[in-house]
mmCIF file of N, CA and C in Angstrom:
data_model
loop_
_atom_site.group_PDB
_atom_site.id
_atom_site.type_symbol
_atom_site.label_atom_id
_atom_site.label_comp_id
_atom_site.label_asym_id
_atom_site.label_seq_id
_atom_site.Cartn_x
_atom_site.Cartn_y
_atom_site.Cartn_z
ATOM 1 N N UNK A 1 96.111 -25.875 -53.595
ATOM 2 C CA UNK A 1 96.116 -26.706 -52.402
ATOM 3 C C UNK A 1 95.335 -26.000 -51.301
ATOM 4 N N UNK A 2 94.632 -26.322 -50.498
ATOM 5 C CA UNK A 2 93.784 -25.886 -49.498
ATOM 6 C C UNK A 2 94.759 -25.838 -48.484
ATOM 7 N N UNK A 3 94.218 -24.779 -47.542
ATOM 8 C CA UNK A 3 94.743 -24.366 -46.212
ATOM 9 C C UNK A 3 94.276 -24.228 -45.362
ATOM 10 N N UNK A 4 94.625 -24.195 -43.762
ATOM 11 C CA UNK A 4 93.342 -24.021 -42.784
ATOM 12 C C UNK A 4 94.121 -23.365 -41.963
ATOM 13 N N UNK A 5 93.349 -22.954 -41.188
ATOM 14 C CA UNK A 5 93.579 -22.020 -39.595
ATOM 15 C C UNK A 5 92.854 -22.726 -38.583
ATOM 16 N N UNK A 6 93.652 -22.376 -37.520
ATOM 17 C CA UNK A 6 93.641 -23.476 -36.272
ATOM 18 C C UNK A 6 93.614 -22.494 -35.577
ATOM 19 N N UNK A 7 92.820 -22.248 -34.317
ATOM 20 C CA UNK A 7 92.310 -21.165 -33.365
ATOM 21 C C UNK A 7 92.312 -21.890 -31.811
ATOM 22 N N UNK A 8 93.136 -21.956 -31.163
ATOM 23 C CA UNK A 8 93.048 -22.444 -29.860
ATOM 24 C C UNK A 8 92.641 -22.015 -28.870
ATOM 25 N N UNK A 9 91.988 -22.400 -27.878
ATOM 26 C CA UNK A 9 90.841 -21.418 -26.976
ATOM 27 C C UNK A 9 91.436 -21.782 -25.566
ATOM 28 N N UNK A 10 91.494 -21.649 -24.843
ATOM 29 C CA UNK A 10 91.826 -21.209 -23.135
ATOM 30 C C UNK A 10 90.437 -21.277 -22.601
ATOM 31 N N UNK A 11 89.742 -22.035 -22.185
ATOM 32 C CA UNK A 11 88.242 -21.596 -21.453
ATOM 33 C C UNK A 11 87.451 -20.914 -23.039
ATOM 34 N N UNK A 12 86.715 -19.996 -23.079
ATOM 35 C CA UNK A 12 86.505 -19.060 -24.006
ATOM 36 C C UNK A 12 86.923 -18.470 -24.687
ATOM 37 N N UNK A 13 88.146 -18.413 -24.476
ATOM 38 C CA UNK A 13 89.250 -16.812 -25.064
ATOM 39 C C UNK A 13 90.207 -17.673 -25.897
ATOM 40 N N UNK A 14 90.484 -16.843 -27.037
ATOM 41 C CA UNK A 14 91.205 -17.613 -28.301
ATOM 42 C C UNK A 14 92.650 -17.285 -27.835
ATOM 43 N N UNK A 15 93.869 -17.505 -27.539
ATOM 44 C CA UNK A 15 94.871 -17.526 -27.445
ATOM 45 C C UNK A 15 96.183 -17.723 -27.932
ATOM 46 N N UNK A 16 95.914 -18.754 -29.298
ATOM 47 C CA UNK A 16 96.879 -18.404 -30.509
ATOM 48 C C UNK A 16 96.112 -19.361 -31.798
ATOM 49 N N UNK A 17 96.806 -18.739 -32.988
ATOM 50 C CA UNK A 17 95.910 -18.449 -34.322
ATOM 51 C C UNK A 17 97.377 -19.359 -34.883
ATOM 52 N N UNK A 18 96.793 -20.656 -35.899
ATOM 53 C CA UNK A 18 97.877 -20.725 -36.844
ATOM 54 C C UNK A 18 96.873 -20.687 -38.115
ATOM 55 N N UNK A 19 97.412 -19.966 -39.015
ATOM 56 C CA UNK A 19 96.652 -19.766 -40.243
ATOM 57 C C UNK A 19 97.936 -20.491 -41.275
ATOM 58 N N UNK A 20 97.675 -20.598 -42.902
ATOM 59 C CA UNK A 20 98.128 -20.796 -43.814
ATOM 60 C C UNK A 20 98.516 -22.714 -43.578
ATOM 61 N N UNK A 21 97.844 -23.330 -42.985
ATOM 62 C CA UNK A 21 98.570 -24.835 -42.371
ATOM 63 C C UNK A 21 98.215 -25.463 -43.863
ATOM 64 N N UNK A 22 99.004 -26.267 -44.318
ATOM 65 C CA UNK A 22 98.948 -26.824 -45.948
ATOM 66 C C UNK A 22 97.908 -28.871 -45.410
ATOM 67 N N UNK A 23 98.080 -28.635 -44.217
ATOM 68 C CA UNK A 23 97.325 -30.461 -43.960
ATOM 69 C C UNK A 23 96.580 -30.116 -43.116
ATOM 70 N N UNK A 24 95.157 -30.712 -43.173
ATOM 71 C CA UNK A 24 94.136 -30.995 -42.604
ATOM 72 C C UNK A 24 94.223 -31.883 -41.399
ATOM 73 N N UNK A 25 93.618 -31.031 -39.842
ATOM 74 C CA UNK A 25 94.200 -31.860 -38.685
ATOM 75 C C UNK A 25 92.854 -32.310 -38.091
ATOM 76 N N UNK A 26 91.879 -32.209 -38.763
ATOM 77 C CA UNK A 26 90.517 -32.123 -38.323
ATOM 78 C C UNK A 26 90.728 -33.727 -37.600
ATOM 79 N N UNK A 27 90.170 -33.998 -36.247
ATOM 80 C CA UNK A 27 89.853 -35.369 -35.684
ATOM 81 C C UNK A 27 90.449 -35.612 -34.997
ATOM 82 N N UNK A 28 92.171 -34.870 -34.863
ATOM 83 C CA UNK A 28 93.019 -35.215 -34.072
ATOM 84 C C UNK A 28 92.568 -35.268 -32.275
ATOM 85 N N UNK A 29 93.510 -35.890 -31.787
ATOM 86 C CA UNK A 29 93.034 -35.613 -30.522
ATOM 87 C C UNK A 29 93.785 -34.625 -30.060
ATOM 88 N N UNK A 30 93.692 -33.792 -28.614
ATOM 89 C CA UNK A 30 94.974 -32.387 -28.509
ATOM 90 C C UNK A 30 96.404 -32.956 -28.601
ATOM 91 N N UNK A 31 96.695 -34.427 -27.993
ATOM 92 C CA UNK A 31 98.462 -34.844 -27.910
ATOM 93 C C UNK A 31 98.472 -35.050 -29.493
ATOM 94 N N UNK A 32 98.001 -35.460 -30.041
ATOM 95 C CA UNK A 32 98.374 -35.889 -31.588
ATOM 96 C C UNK A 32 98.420 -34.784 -32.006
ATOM 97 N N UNK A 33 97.484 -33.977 -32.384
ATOM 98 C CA UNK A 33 97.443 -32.189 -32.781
ATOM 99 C C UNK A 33 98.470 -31.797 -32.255
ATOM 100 N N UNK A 34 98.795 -31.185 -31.435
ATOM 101 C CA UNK A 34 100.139 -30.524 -30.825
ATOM 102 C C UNK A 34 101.626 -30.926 -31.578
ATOM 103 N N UNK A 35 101.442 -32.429 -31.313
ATOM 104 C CA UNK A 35 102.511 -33.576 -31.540
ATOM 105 C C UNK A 35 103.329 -33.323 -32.934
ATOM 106 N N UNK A 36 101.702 -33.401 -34.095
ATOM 107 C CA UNK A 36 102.232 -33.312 -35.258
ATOM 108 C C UNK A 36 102.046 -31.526 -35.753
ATOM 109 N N UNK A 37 101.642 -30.456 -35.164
ATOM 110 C CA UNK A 37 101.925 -29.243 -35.505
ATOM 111 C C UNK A 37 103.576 -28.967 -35.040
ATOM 112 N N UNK A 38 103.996 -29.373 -33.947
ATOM 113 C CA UNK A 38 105.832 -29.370 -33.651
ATOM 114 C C UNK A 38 106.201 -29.666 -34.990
ATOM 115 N N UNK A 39 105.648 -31.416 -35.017
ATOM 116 C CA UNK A 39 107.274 -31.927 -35.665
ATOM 117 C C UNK A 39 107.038 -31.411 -37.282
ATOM 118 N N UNK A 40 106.124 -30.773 -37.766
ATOM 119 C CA UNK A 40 105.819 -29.993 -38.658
ATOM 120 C C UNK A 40 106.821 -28.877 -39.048
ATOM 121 N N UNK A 41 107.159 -28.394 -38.193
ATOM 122 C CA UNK A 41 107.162 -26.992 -37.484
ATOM 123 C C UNK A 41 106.855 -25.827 -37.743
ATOM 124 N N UNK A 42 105.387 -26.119 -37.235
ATOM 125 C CA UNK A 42 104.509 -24.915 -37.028
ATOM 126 C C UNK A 42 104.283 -24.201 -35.976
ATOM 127 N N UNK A 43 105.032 -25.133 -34.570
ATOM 128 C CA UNK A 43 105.156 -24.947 -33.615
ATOM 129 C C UNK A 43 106.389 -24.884 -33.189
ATOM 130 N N UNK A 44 106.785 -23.758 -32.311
ATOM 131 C CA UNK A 44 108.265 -24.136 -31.444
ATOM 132 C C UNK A 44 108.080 -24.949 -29.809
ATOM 133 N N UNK A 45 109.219 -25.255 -29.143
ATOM 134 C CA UNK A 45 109.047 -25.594 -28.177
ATOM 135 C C UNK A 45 108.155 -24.987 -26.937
ATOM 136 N N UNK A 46 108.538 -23.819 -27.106
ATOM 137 C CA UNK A 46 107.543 -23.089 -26.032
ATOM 138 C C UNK A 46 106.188 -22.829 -26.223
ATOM 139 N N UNK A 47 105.592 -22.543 -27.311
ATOM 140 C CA UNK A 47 104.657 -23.173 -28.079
ATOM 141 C C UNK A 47 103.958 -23.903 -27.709
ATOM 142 N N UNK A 48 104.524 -25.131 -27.838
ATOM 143 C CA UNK A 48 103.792 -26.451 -27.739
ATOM 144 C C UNK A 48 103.244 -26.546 -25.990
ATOM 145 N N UNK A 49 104.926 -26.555 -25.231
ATOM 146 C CA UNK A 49 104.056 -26.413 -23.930
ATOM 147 C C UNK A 49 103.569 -25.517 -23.092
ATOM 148 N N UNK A 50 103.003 -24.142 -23.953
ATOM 149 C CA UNK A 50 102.051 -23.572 -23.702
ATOM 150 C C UNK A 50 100.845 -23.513 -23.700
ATOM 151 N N UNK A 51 100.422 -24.244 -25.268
ATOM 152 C CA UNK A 51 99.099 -24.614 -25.632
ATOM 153 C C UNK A 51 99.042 -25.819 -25.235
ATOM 154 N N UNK A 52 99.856 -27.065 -24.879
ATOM 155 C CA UNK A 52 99.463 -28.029 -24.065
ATOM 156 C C UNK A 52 99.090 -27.976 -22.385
ATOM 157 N N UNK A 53 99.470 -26.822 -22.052
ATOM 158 C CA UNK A 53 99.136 -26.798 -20.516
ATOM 159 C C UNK A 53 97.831 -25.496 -20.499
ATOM 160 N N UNK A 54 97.403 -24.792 -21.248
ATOM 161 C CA UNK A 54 96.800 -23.595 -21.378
ATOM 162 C C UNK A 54 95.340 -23.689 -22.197
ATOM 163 N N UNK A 55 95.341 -24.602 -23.319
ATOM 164 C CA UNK A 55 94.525 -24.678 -23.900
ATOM 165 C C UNK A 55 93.403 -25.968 -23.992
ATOM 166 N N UNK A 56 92.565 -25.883 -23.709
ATOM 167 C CA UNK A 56 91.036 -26.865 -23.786
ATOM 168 C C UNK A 56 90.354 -27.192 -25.155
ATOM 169 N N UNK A 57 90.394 -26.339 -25.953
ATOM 170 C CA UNK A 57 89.766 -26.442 -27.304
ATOM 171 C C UNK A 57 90.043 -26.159 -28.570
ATOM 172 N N UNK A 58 89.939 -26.517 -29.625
ATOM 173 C CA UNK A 58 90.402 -25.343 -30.722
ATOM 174 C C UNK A 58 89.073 -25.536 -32.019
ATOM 175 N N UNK A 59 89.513 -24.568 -32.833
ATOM 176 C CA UNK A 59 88.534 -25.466 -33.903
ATOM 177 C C UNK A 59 89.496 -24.955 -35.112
ATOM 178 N N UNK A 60 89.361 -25.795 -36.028
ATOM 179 C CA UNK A 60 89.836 -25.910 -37.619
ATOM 180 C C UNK A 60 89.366 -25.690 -38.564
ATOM 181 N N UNK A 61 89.444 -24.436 -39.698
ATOM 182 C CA UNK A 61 88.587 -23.901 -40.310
ATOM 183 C C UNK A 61 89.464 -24.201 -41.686
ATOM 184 N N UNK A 62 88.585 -24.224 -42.886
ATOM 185 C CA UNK A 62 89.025 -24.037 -44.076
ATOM 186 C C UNK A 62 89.367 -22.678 -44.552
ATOM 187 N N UNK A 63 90.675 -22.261 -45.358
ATOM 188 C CA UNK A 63 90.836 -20.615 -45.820
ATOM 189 C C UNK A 63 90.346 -20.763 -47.166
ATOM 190 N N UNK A 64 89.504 -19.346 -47.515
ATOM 191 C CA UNK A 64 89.099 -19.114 -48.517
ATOM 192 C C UNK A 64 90.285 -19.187 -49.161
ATOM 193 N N UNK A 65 90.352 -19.254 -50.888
ATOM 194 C CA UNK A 65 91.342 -19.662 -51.738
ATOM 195 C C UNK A 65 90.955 -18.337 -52.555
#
């Protein structure tokens, strides 16, 4: 099964890393992304409204297998 890492950026600066994610979030918008990394839980509460008030960008990478 493929996996990805999710890298969230602040302005320029990367600010938190989720690696090993088993579903592909590529397209999301940030409330949907956020939304469904919680109810996942890949995210905790503080979490979420950290990178929802902190973060501008991310990008989604495939992990080598």
């Amino acid at each position: 099964m493929k996996t990805y890492t999710i890298k969230f950026y602040g302005n320029t600066t990367c600010v938190h890393i989720l690696s090993g994610l088993r579903l592909d979030f590529r397209g999301y918008s940030k409330d949907d992304l956020l939304e469904s990394l919680w109810g996942y839980g890949y995210l905790n509460e503080d979490e979420l409204a950290y990178l929802d008030e902190f973060t501008n960008a991310w990008t989604i990478e495939e992990e080598a297998e």
